[in-house]
């Protein structure tokens, strides 16, 4: 079922999370299995399973998610840089079927990402 995933349960406050930002469009919380000293997930409240499902209707929402990422990066002192990752579907390494941005910082990141 589309809404039956762990992030929807965090939105619905059915399971706890270390929430660091929320507004009427989105929510941000610390990743339970952080891959960097700072690792926050930014998710829309709207049910969007994956990046490939985005449509023209989501244009403003996407801009908003990016501006929230900028705001959080400042608040979390990622002044020297950070990485934003969106994993899409199986080959992209997506494990939770609710669109999310990974905002990571506090260490060096390399390229290619693997
Ligand atoms: P994906 O692999 O889909 O791009 O990213 C999913 C992320 O969600 C992973 O980094 C994983 O550690 C995180 N995650 C999975 N379950 C939970 C949870 O219950 N709480 C939190 N805070 N993060 C979770």
Short mmCIF file of N, CA, C and O and ligand atoms in Angstrom, two decimals:
data_model
loop_
_atom_site.label_atom_id
_atom_site.label_comp_id
_atom_site.label_asym_id
_atom_site.label_seq_id
_atom_site.Cartn_x
_atom_site.Cartn_y
_atom_site.Cartn_z
N UNK A 1 0.84 -1.20 0.00
CA UNK A 1 0.00 0.00 0.00
C UNK A 1 0.88 1.25 0.00
O UNK A 1 1.88 1.32 0.70
N UNK A 2 0.48 2.24 -0.77
CA UNK A 2 1.30 3.43 -0.97
C UNK A 2 1.70 4.11 0.34
O UNK A 2 2.82 4.56 0.50
N UNK A 3 0.76 4.20 1.30
CA UNK A 3 1.04 4.95 2.52
C UNK A 3 1.61 4.08 3.64
O UNK A 3 1.86 4.56 4.73
N UNK A 4 1.79 2.78 3.34
CA UNK A 4 2.23 1.86 4.38
C UNK A 4 3.75 1.77 4.39
O UNK A 4 4.33 0.78 3.98
N UNK A 5 4.40 2.85 4.83
CA UNK A 5 5.85 2.80 4.95
C UNK A 5 6.27 3.59 6.17
O UNK A 5 5.49 4.35 6.76
N UNK A 6 7.53 3.39 6.56
CA UNK A 6 8.02 3.93 7.83
C UNK A 6 7.97 5.46 7.88
O UNK A 6 7.70 6.04 8.93
N UNK A 7 8.19 6.13 6.75
CA UNK A 7 8.18 7.59 6.76
C UNK A 7 6.77 8.13 6.94
O UNK A 7 6.57 9.16 7.59
N UNK A 8 5.79 7.46 6.37
CA UNK A 8 4.40 7.87 6.60
C UNK A 8 4.05 7.73 8.08
O UNK A 8 3.37 8.59 8.65
N UNK A 9 4.58 6.70 8.70
CA UNK A 9 4.33 6.50 10.14
C UNK A 9 5.00 7.62 10.96
O UNK A 9 4.47 8.03 11.99
N UNK A 10 6.15 8.11 10.49
CA UNK A 10 6.79 9.25 11.18
C UNK A 10 5.94 10.51 10.99
O UNK A 10 5.70 11.25 11.94
N UNK A 11 5.45 10.74 9.77
CA UNK A 11 4.56 11.89 9.52
C UNK A 11 3.33 11.81 10.43
O UNK A 11 2.92 12.81 11.01
N UNK A 12 2.77 10.63 10.56
CA UNK A 12 1.54 10.44 11.35
C UNK A 12 1.81 10.29 12.85
O UNK A 12 0.89 10.03 13.62
N UNK A 13 3.09 10.44 13.24
CA UNK A 13 3.50 10.34 14.65
C UNK A 13 3.15 8.97 15.25
O UNK A 13 2.93 8.85 16.45
N UNK A 14 3.17 7.96 14.40
CA UNK A 14 2.95 6.60 14.91
C UNK A 14 4.24 5.98 15.41
O UNK A 14 4.22 5.05 16.22
N UNK A 15 5.37 6.45 14.89
CA UNK A 15 6.67 6.06 15.43
C UNK A 15 7.50 7.32 15.63
O UNK A 15 7.33 8.31 14.92
N UNK A 16 8.41 7.27 16.62
CA UNK A 16 9.18 8.49 16.94
C UNK A 16 10.32 8.73 15.96
O UNK A 16 10.79 7.81 15.28
N UNK A 17 10.74 9.98 15.89
CA UNK A 17 11.91 10.36 15.10
C UNK A 17 12.44 11.65 15.71
O UNK A 17 11.71 12.39 16.38
N UNK A 18 13.73 11.90 15.49
CA UNK A 18 14.34 13.15 15.96
C UNK A 18 14.05 14.23 14.91
O UNK A 18 14.86 14.49 14.03
N UNK A 19 12.88 14.84 15.02
CA UNK A 19 12.43 15.82 14.03
C UNK A 19 13.15 17.15 14.29
O UNK A 19 13.17 17.65 15.41
N UNK A 20 13.76 17.70 13.24
CA UNK A 20 14.48 18.97 13.40
C UNK A 20 13.83 20.11 12.64
O UNK A 20 14.24 21.27 12.79
N UNK A 21 12.82 19.81 11.83
CA UNK A 21 12.11 20.87 11.12
C UNK A 21 10.78 20.31 10.64
O UNK A 21 10.70 19.15 10.22
N UNK A 22 9.74 21.14 10.67
CA UNK A 22 8.50 20.76 9.99
C UNK A 22 7.68 21.99 9.65
O UNK A 22 7.77 23.02 10.31
N UNK A 23 6.93 21.88 8.58
CA UNK A 23 5.98 22.92 8.21
C UNK A 23 4.81 22.23 7.52
O UNK A 23 4.67 21.00 7.61
N UNK A 24 3.97 23.00 6.88
CA UNK A 24 2.76 22.39 6.30
C UNK A 24 3.06 21.50 5.09
O UNK A 24 2.22 20.69 4.70
N UNK A 25 4.25 21.62 4.52
CA UNK A 25 4.58 20.85 3.31
C UNK A 25 5.56 19.70 3.55
O UNK A 25 5.59 18.75 2.77
N UNK A 26 6.36 19.82 4.59
CA UNK A 26 7.42 18.82 4.74
C UNK A 26 7.85 18.64 6.18
O UNK A 26 7.42 19.38 7.08
N UNK A 27 8.72 17.66 6.34
CA UNK A 27 9.23 17.26 7.66
C UNK A 27 10.71 16.91 7.48
O UNK A 27 11.08 16.37 6.42
N UNK A 28 11.54 17.21 8.46
CA UNK A 28 12.94 16.77 8.41
C UNK A 28 13.29 16.13 9.74
O UNK A 28 12.88 16.61 10.81
N UNK A 29 14.04 15.05 9.67
CA UNK A 29 14.42 14.33 10.89
C UNK A 29 15.76 13.64 10.67
O UNK A 29 16.18 13.39 9.52
N UNK A 30 16.44 13.32 11.76
CA UNK A 30 17.76 12.70 11.67
C UNK A 30 17.64 11.23 11.28
O UNK A 30 16.78 10.51 11.81
N UNK A 31 18.50 10.83 10.34
CA UNK A 31 18.51 9.44 9.88
C UNK A 31 18.91 8.52 11.04
O UNK A 31 19.84 8.81 11.79
N UNK A 32 18.20 7.39 11.15
CA UNK A 32 18.45 6.44 12.24
C UNK A 32 19.79 5.73 12.05
O UNK A 32 20.36 5.20 13.01
N UNK A 33 20.30 5.71 10.84
CA UNK A 33 21.56 5.02 10.53
C UNK A 33 22.48 6.00 9.78
O UNK A 33 22.78 5.82 8.60
N UNK A 34 22.90 7.02 10.50
CA UNK A 34 23.61 8.15 9.88
C UNK A 34 24.88 7.70 9.16
O UNK A 34 25.67 6.93 9.70
N UNK A 35 25.07 8.23 7.96
CA UNK A 35 26.25 7.93 7.15
C UNK A 35 27.24 9.08 7.17
O UNK A 35 28.21 9.09 6.39
N UNK A 36 27.00 10.06 8.02
CA UNK A 36 27.87 11.22 8.16
C UNK A 36 27.56 11.84 9.52
O UNK A 36 26.50 11.54 10.10
N UNK A 37 28.46 12.68 10.06
CA UNK A 37 28.17 13.29 11.36
C UNK A 37 26.81 14.00 11.39
O UNK A 37 26.13 14.00 12.41
N UNK A 38 26.45 14.63 10.28
CA UNK A 38 25.08 15.17 10.14
C UNK A 38 24.41 14.44 8.98
O UNK A 38 24.94 14.39 7.88
N UNK A 39 23.28 13.84 9.25
CA UNK A 39 22.53 13.11 8.20
C UNK A 39 21.04 13.26 8.51
O UNK A 39 20.50 12.63 9.41
N UNK A 40 20.43 14.15 7.74
CA UNK A 40 19.02 14.47 7.94
C UNK A 40 18.23 14.06 6.70
O UNK A 40 18.74 14.14 5.57
N UNK A 41 17.03 13.59 6.91
CA UNK A 41 16.13 13.25 5.81
C UNK A 41 15.04 14.32 5.72
O UNK A 41 14.45 14.68 6.75
N UNK A 42 14.81 14.82 4.52
CA UNK A 42 13.77 15.82 4.30
C UNK A 42 12.71 15.17 3.42
O UNK A 42 13.02 14.69 2.32
N UNK A 43 11.48 15.14 3.91
CA UNK A 43 10.43 14.42 3.18
C UNK A 43 9.19 15.31 3.01
O UNK A 43 8.85 16.08 3.91
N UNK A 44 8.52 15.20 1.88
CA UNK A 44 7.26 15.93 1.73
C UNK A 44 6.15 15.23 2.50
O UNK A 44 6.19 14.00 2.68
N UNK A 45 5.17 15.98 2.97
CA UNK A 45 3.99 15.34 3.56
C UNK A 45 3.18 14.64 2.48
O UNK A 45 2.53 13.62 2.74
N UNK A 46 3.22 15.21 1.28
CA UNK A 46 2.47 14.61 0.16
C UNK A 46 3.01 13.21 -0.13
O UNK A 46 4.22 12.98 -0.08
N UNK A 47 2.10 12.30 -0.43
CA UNK A 47 2.50 10.94 -0.76
C UNK A 47 3.08 10.91 -2.18
O UNK A 47 2.34 11.06 -3.16
N UNK A 48 4.41 10.80 -2.26
CA UNK A 48 5.11 10.64 -3.54
C UNK A 48 6.10 9.50 -3.30
O UNK A 48 6.99 9.62 -2.46
N UNK A 49 5.93 8.40 -4.00
CA UNK A 49 6.72 7.21 -3.68
C UNK A 49 8.19 7.37 -4.03
O UNK A 49 9.07 6.90 -3.31
N UNK A 50 8.44 8.02 -5.16
CA UNK A 50 9.82 8.07 -5.61
C UNK A 50 10.03 9.26 -6.55
O UNK A 50 9.06 9.84 -7.06
N UNK A 51 11.29 9.59 -6.77
CA UNK A 51 11.64 10.75 -7.60
C UNK A 51 11.02 10.66 -8.99
O UNK A 51 10.55 11.67 -9.54
N UNK A 52 10.96 9.45 -9.53
CA UNK A 52 10.44 9.26 -10.89
C UNK A 52 8.94 9.55 -11.00
O UNK A 52 8.42 9.68 -12.12
N UNK A 53 8.26 9.66 -9.87
CA UNK A 53 6.82 9.94 -9.88
C UNK A 53 6.53 11.45 -9.85
O UNK A 53 5.36 11.85 -9.87
N UNK A 54 7.55 12.27 -9.73
CA UNK A 54 7.32 13.72 -9.67
C UNK A 54 6.68 14.23 -10.95
O UNK A 54 6.98 13.75 -12.05
N UNK A 55 5.81 15.20 -10.80
CA UNK A 55 5.14 15.79 -11.97
C UNK A 55 5.24 17.31 -11.89
O UNK A 55 5.71 17.89 -10.89
N UNK A 56 4.73 17.94 -12.92
CA UNK A 56 4.70 19.41 -12.98
C UNK A 56 4.03 20.00 -11.75
O UNK A 56 4.42 21.07 -11.26
N UNK A 57 3.07 19.30 -11.19
CA UNK A 57 2.35 19.78 -9.99
C UNK A 57 3.28 19.91 -8.79
O UNK A 57 2.95 20.59 -7.82
N UNK A 58 4.40 19.23 -8.83
CA UNK A 58 5.30 19.21 -7.68
C UNK A 58 6.44 20.23 -7.79
O UNK A 58 7.33 20.25 -6.95
N UNK A 59 6.37 21.07 -8.81
CA UNK A 59 7.45 22.03 -9.06
C UNK A 59 7.73 22.91 -7.83
O UNK A 59 8.86 23.04 -7.37
N UNK A 60 6.69 23.51 -7.28
CA UNK A 60 6.88 24.41 -6.14
C UNK A 60 7.32 23.63 -4.89
O UNK A 60 8.16 24.10 -4.12
N UNK A 61 6.75 22.46 -4.71
CA UNK A 61 7.12 21.62 -3.57
C UNK A 61 8.61 21.28 -3.61
O UNK A 61 9.31 21.36 -2.59
N UNK A 62 9.10 20.95 -4.78
CA UNK A 62 10.53 20.61 -4.92
C UNK A 62 11.42 21.80 -4.58
O UNK A 62 12.44 21.64 -3.89
N UNK A 63 11.04 22.97 -5.05
CA UNK A 63 11.78 24.17 -4.71
C UNK A 63 11.78 24.37 -3.20
O UNK A 63 12.81 24.71 -2.60
N UNK A 64 10.64 24.15 -2.60
CA UNK A 64 10.51 24.31 -1.15
C UNK A 64 11.44 23.34 -0.41
O UNK A 64 12.15 23.74 0.53
N UNK A 65 11.47 22.09 -0.84
CA UNK A 65 12.33 21.10 -0.18
C UNK A 65 13.80 21.53 -0.26
O UNK A 65 14.55 21.39 0.71
N UNK A 66 14.19 22.07 -1.40
CA UNK A 66 15.58 22.52 -1.54
C UNK A 66 15.86 23.72 -0.63
O UNK A 66 16.93 23.80 -0.02
N UNK A 67 14.91 24.64 -0.53
CA UNK A 67 15.14 25.80 0.34
C UNK A 67 15.17 25.38 1.81
O UNK A 67 15.93 25.95 2.61
N UNK A 68 14.39 24.38 2.17
CA UNK A 68 14.47 23.84 3.54
C UNK A 68 15.85 23.22 3.76
O UNK A 68 16.45 23.38 4.83
N UNK A 69 16.37 22.55 2.75
CA UNK A 69 17.71 21.96 2.87
C UNK A 69 18.75 23.05 3.10
O UNK A 69 19.65 22.91 3.95
N UNK A 70 18.64 24.16 2.39
CA UNK A 70 19.58 25.28 2.58
C UNK A 70 19.48 25.82 4.01
O UNK A 70 20.49 26.05 4.69
N UNK A 71 18.26 26.01 4.46
CA UNK A 71 18.02 26.52 5.82
C UNK A 71 18.61 25.56 6.87
O UNK A 71 19.31 25.99 7.80
N UNK A 72 18.36 24.27 6.71
CA UNK A 72 18.86 23.29 7.68
C UNK A 72 20.39 23.21 7.63
O UNK A 72 21.03 23.07 8.67
N UNK A 73 20.95 23.27 6.42
CA UNK A 73 22.41 23.22 6.30
C UNK A 73 23.03 24.37 7.10
O UNK A 73 24.05 24.19 7.77
N UNK A 74 22.42 25.55 7.03
CA UNK A 74 22.92 26.69 7.82
C UNK A 74 22.77 26.42 9.31
O UNK A 74 23.69 26.60 10.09
N UNK A 75 21.58 25.98 9.70
CA UNK A 75 21.32 25.73 11.12
C UNK A 75 22.22 24.64 11.70
O UNK A 75 22.57 24.67 12.87
N UNK A 76 22.56 23.68 10.86
CA UNK A 76 23.36 22.55 11.33
C UNK A 76 24.86 22.77 11.09
O UNK A 76 25.67 21.85 11.19
N UNK A 77 25.20 24.02 10.75
CA UNK A 77 26.61 24.44 10.63
C UNK A 77 27.37 23.71 9.53
O UNK A 77 28.55 23.40 9.69
N UNK A 78 26.71 23.47 8.43
CA UNK A 78 27.39 22.81 7.31
C UNK A 78 27.94 23.86 6.34
O UNK A 78 27.78 23.75 5.12
N UNK A 79 28.60 24.87 6.90
CA UNK A 79 29.03 26.02 6.12
C UNK A 79 30.08 25.67 5.06
O UNK A 79 30.23 26.37 4.07
N UNK A 80 30.84 24.61 5.32
CA UNK A 80 31.91 24.26 4.37
C UNK A 80 31.46 23.26 3.32
O UNK A 80 32.27 22.75 2.55
N UNK A 81 30.18 22.98 3.27
CA UNK A 81 29.66 22.13 2.21
C UNK A 81 28.87 20.94 2.73
O UNK A 81 28.96 20.58 3.91
N UNK A 82 28.12 20.38 1.84
CA UNK A 82 27.28 19.22 2.20
C UNK A 82 26.91 18.50 0.93
O UNK A 82 27.20 18.95 -0.19
N UNK A 83 26.27 17.37 1.11
CA UNK A 83 25.80 16.61 -0.04
C UNK A 83 24.31 16.32 0.11
O UNK A 83 23.85 15.97 1.20
N UNK A 84 23.58 16.46 -1.00
CA UNK A 84 22.17 16.08 -1.04
C UNK A 84 22.06 14.89 -1.99
O UNK A 84 22.58 14.93 -3.11
N UNK A 85 21.39 13.85 -1.52
CA UNK A 85 21.24 12.63 -2.32
C UNK A 85 19.76 12.27 -2.38
O UNK A 85 19.05 12.36 -1.37
N UNK A 86 19.32 11.87 -3.56
CA UNK A 86 17.99 11.29 -3.72
C UNK A 86 18.17 9.94 -4.40
O UNK A 86 18.58 9.88 -5.56
N UNK A 87 17.93 8.88 -3.69
CA UNK A 87 18.00 7.54 -4.27
C UNK A 87 16.64 7.21 -4.89
O UNK A 87 15.60 7.43 -4.26
N UNK A 88 16.67 6.71 -6.14
CA UNK A 88 15.41 6.45 -6.86
C UNK A 88 15.31 4.98 -7.26
O UNK A 88 16.15 4.49 -8.03
N UNK A 89 14.31 4.33 -6.69
CA UNK A 89 13.97 2.94 -7.04
C UNK A 89 15.14 1.97 -6.79
O UNK A 89 16.13 2.33 -6.15
N UNK A 90 15.00 0.74 -7.23
CA UNK A 90 15.93 -0.33 -6.84
C UNK A 90 17.38 -0.04 -7.23
O UNK A 90 18.29 -0.14 -6.41
N UNK A 91 17.59 0.32 -8.48
CA UNK A 91 18.97 0.51 -8.91
C UNK A 91 19.60 1.76 -8.34
O UNK A 91 20.83 1.89 -8.30
N UNK A 92 18.76 2.68 -7.89
CA UNK A 92 19.28 3.89 -7.24
C UNK A 92 19.52 3.69 -5.75
O UNK A 92 20.01 4.59 -5.08
N UNK A 93 19.14 2.51 -5.24
CA UNK A 93 19.40 2.21 -3.84
C UNK A 93 18.33 2.70 -2.89
O UNK A 93 18.57 2.81 -1.68
N UNK A 94 17.13 2.99 -3.40
CA UNK A 94 16.04 3.46 -2.53
C UNK A 94 15.48 2.29 -1.73
O UNK A 94 15.19 1.23 -2.29
N UNK A 95 15.35 2.48 -0.42
CA UNK A 95 14.80 1.42 0.43
C UNK A 95 13.45 1.79 1.04
O UNK A 95 12.70 0.91 1.44
N UNK A 96 13.16 3.08 1.15
CA UNK A 96 11.87 3.51 1.71
C UNK A 96 11.07 4.20 0.60
O UNK A 96 11.53 5.20 0.03
N UNK A 97 9.88 3.68 0.27
CA UNK A 97 9.12 4.19 -0.88
C UNK A 97 8.31 5.45 -0.59
O UNK A 97 7.10 5.49 -0.75
N UNK A 98 9.01 6.47 -0.08
CA UNK A 98 8.42 7.80 0.13
C UNK A 98 9.55 8.77 -0.21
O UNK A 98 10.63 8.70 0.41
N UNK A 99 9.34 9.65 -1.18
CA UNK A 99 10.40 10.56 -1.63
C UNK A 99 11.12 11.21 -0.46
O UNK A 99 10.48 11.70 0.48
N UNK A 100 12.45 11.22 -0.51
CA UNK A 100 13.22 11.88 0.54
C UNK A 100 14.55 12.38 0.01
O UNK A 100 15.17 11.77 -0.85
N UNK A 101 14.97 13.51 0.54
CA UNK A 101 16.31 14.05 0.29
C UNK A 101 17.18 13.65 1.50
O UNK A 101 16.78 13.88 2.64
N UNK A 102 18.35 13.11 1.23
CA UNK A 102 19.36 12.94 2.28
C UNK A 102 20.19 14.23 2.29
O UNK A 102 20.75 14.61 1.25
N UNK A 103 20.28 14.89 3.41
CA UNK A 103 21.16 16.04 3.59
C UNK A 103 22.28 15.60 4.53
O UNK A 103 22.01 15.28 5.70
N UNK A 104 23.50 15.54 3.99
CA UNK A 104 24.61 14.99 4.77
C UNK A 104 25.77 15.96 4.80
O UNK A 104 26.08 16.60 3.79
N UNK A 105 26.43 16.02 5.94
CA UNK A 105 27.58 16.90 6.06
C UNK A 105 28.43 16.54 7.27
O UNK A 105 28.12 15.59 8.00
N UNK A 106 29.49 17.30 7.45
CA UNK A 106 30.37 17.07 8.59
C UNK A 106 31.55 16.17 8.27
O UNK A 106 32.33 15.81 9.16
N UNK A 107 31.66 15.77 7.02
CA UNK A 107 32.84 15.02 6.57
C UNK A 107 33.04 15.28 5.08
O UNK A 107 32.18 15.89 4.43
N UNK A 108 34.17 14.80 4.54
CA UNK A 108 34.39 14.93 3.10
C UNK A 108 33.60 13.86 2.36
O UNK A 108 33.49 12.73 2.83
N UNK A 109 33.11 14.22 1.18
CA UNK A 109 32.43 13.26 0.31
C UNK A 109 33.25 13.10 -0.95
O UNK A 109 33.92 14.03 -1.39
N UNK A 110 33.14 11.95 -1.55
CA UNK A 110 34.00 11.64 -2.70
C UNK A 110 33.14 11.39 -3.94
O UNK A 110 31.93 11.22 -3.86
N UNK A 111 33.83 11.37 -5.08
CA UNK A 111 33.16 11.13 -6.35
C UNK A 111 34.02 10.20 -7.19
O UNK A 111 35.22 10.39 -7.24
N UNK A 112 33.49 9.17 -7.86
CA UNK A 112 32.07 8.81 -7.90
C UNK A 112 31.58 8.24 -6.57
O UNK A 112 32.38 7.71 -5.80
N UNK A 113 30.28 8.34 -6.31
CA UNK A 113 29.74 7.97 -5.02
C UNK A 113 29.61 6.46 -4.80
O UNK A 113 29.44 6.01 -3.68
N UNK A 114 29.68 5.65 -5.86
CA UNK A 114 29.58 4.20 -5.67
C UNK A 114 28.16 3.69 -5.63
O UNK A 114 27.20 4.43 -5.67
P1 LIG B 1 16.95 5.28 1.06
O1 LIG B 1 17.82 4.06 1.15
O2 LIG B 1 15.51 4.89 0.77
O3 LIG B 1 17.47 6.33 0.14
O4 LIG B 1 17.00 5.95 2.47
C1 LIG B 1 16.23 5.54 3.54
C2 LIG B 1 16.88 6.05 4.79
O5 LIG B 1 15.95 5.97 5.84
C3 LIG B 1 18.11 5.25 5.22
O6 LIG B 1 19.22 6.12 5.31
C4 LIG B 1 17.71 4.71 6.60
O7 LIG B 1 18.77 4.68 7.51
C5 LIG B 1 16.60 5.65 7.02
N1 LIG B 1 15.61 5.05 7.90
C6 LIG B 1 14.99 3.86 7.71
N2 LIG B 1 14.11 3.63 8.70
C7 LIG B 1 14.18 4.72 9.52
C8 LIG B 1 13.49 5.06 10.73
O8 LIG B 1 12.64 4.34 11.24
N3 LIG B 1 13.81 6.25 11.29
C9 LIG B 1 14.74 7.09 10.74
N4 LIG B 1 14.97 8.24 11.38
N5 LIG B 1 15.40 6.79 9.61
C10 LIG B 1 15.12 5.62 9.01
#
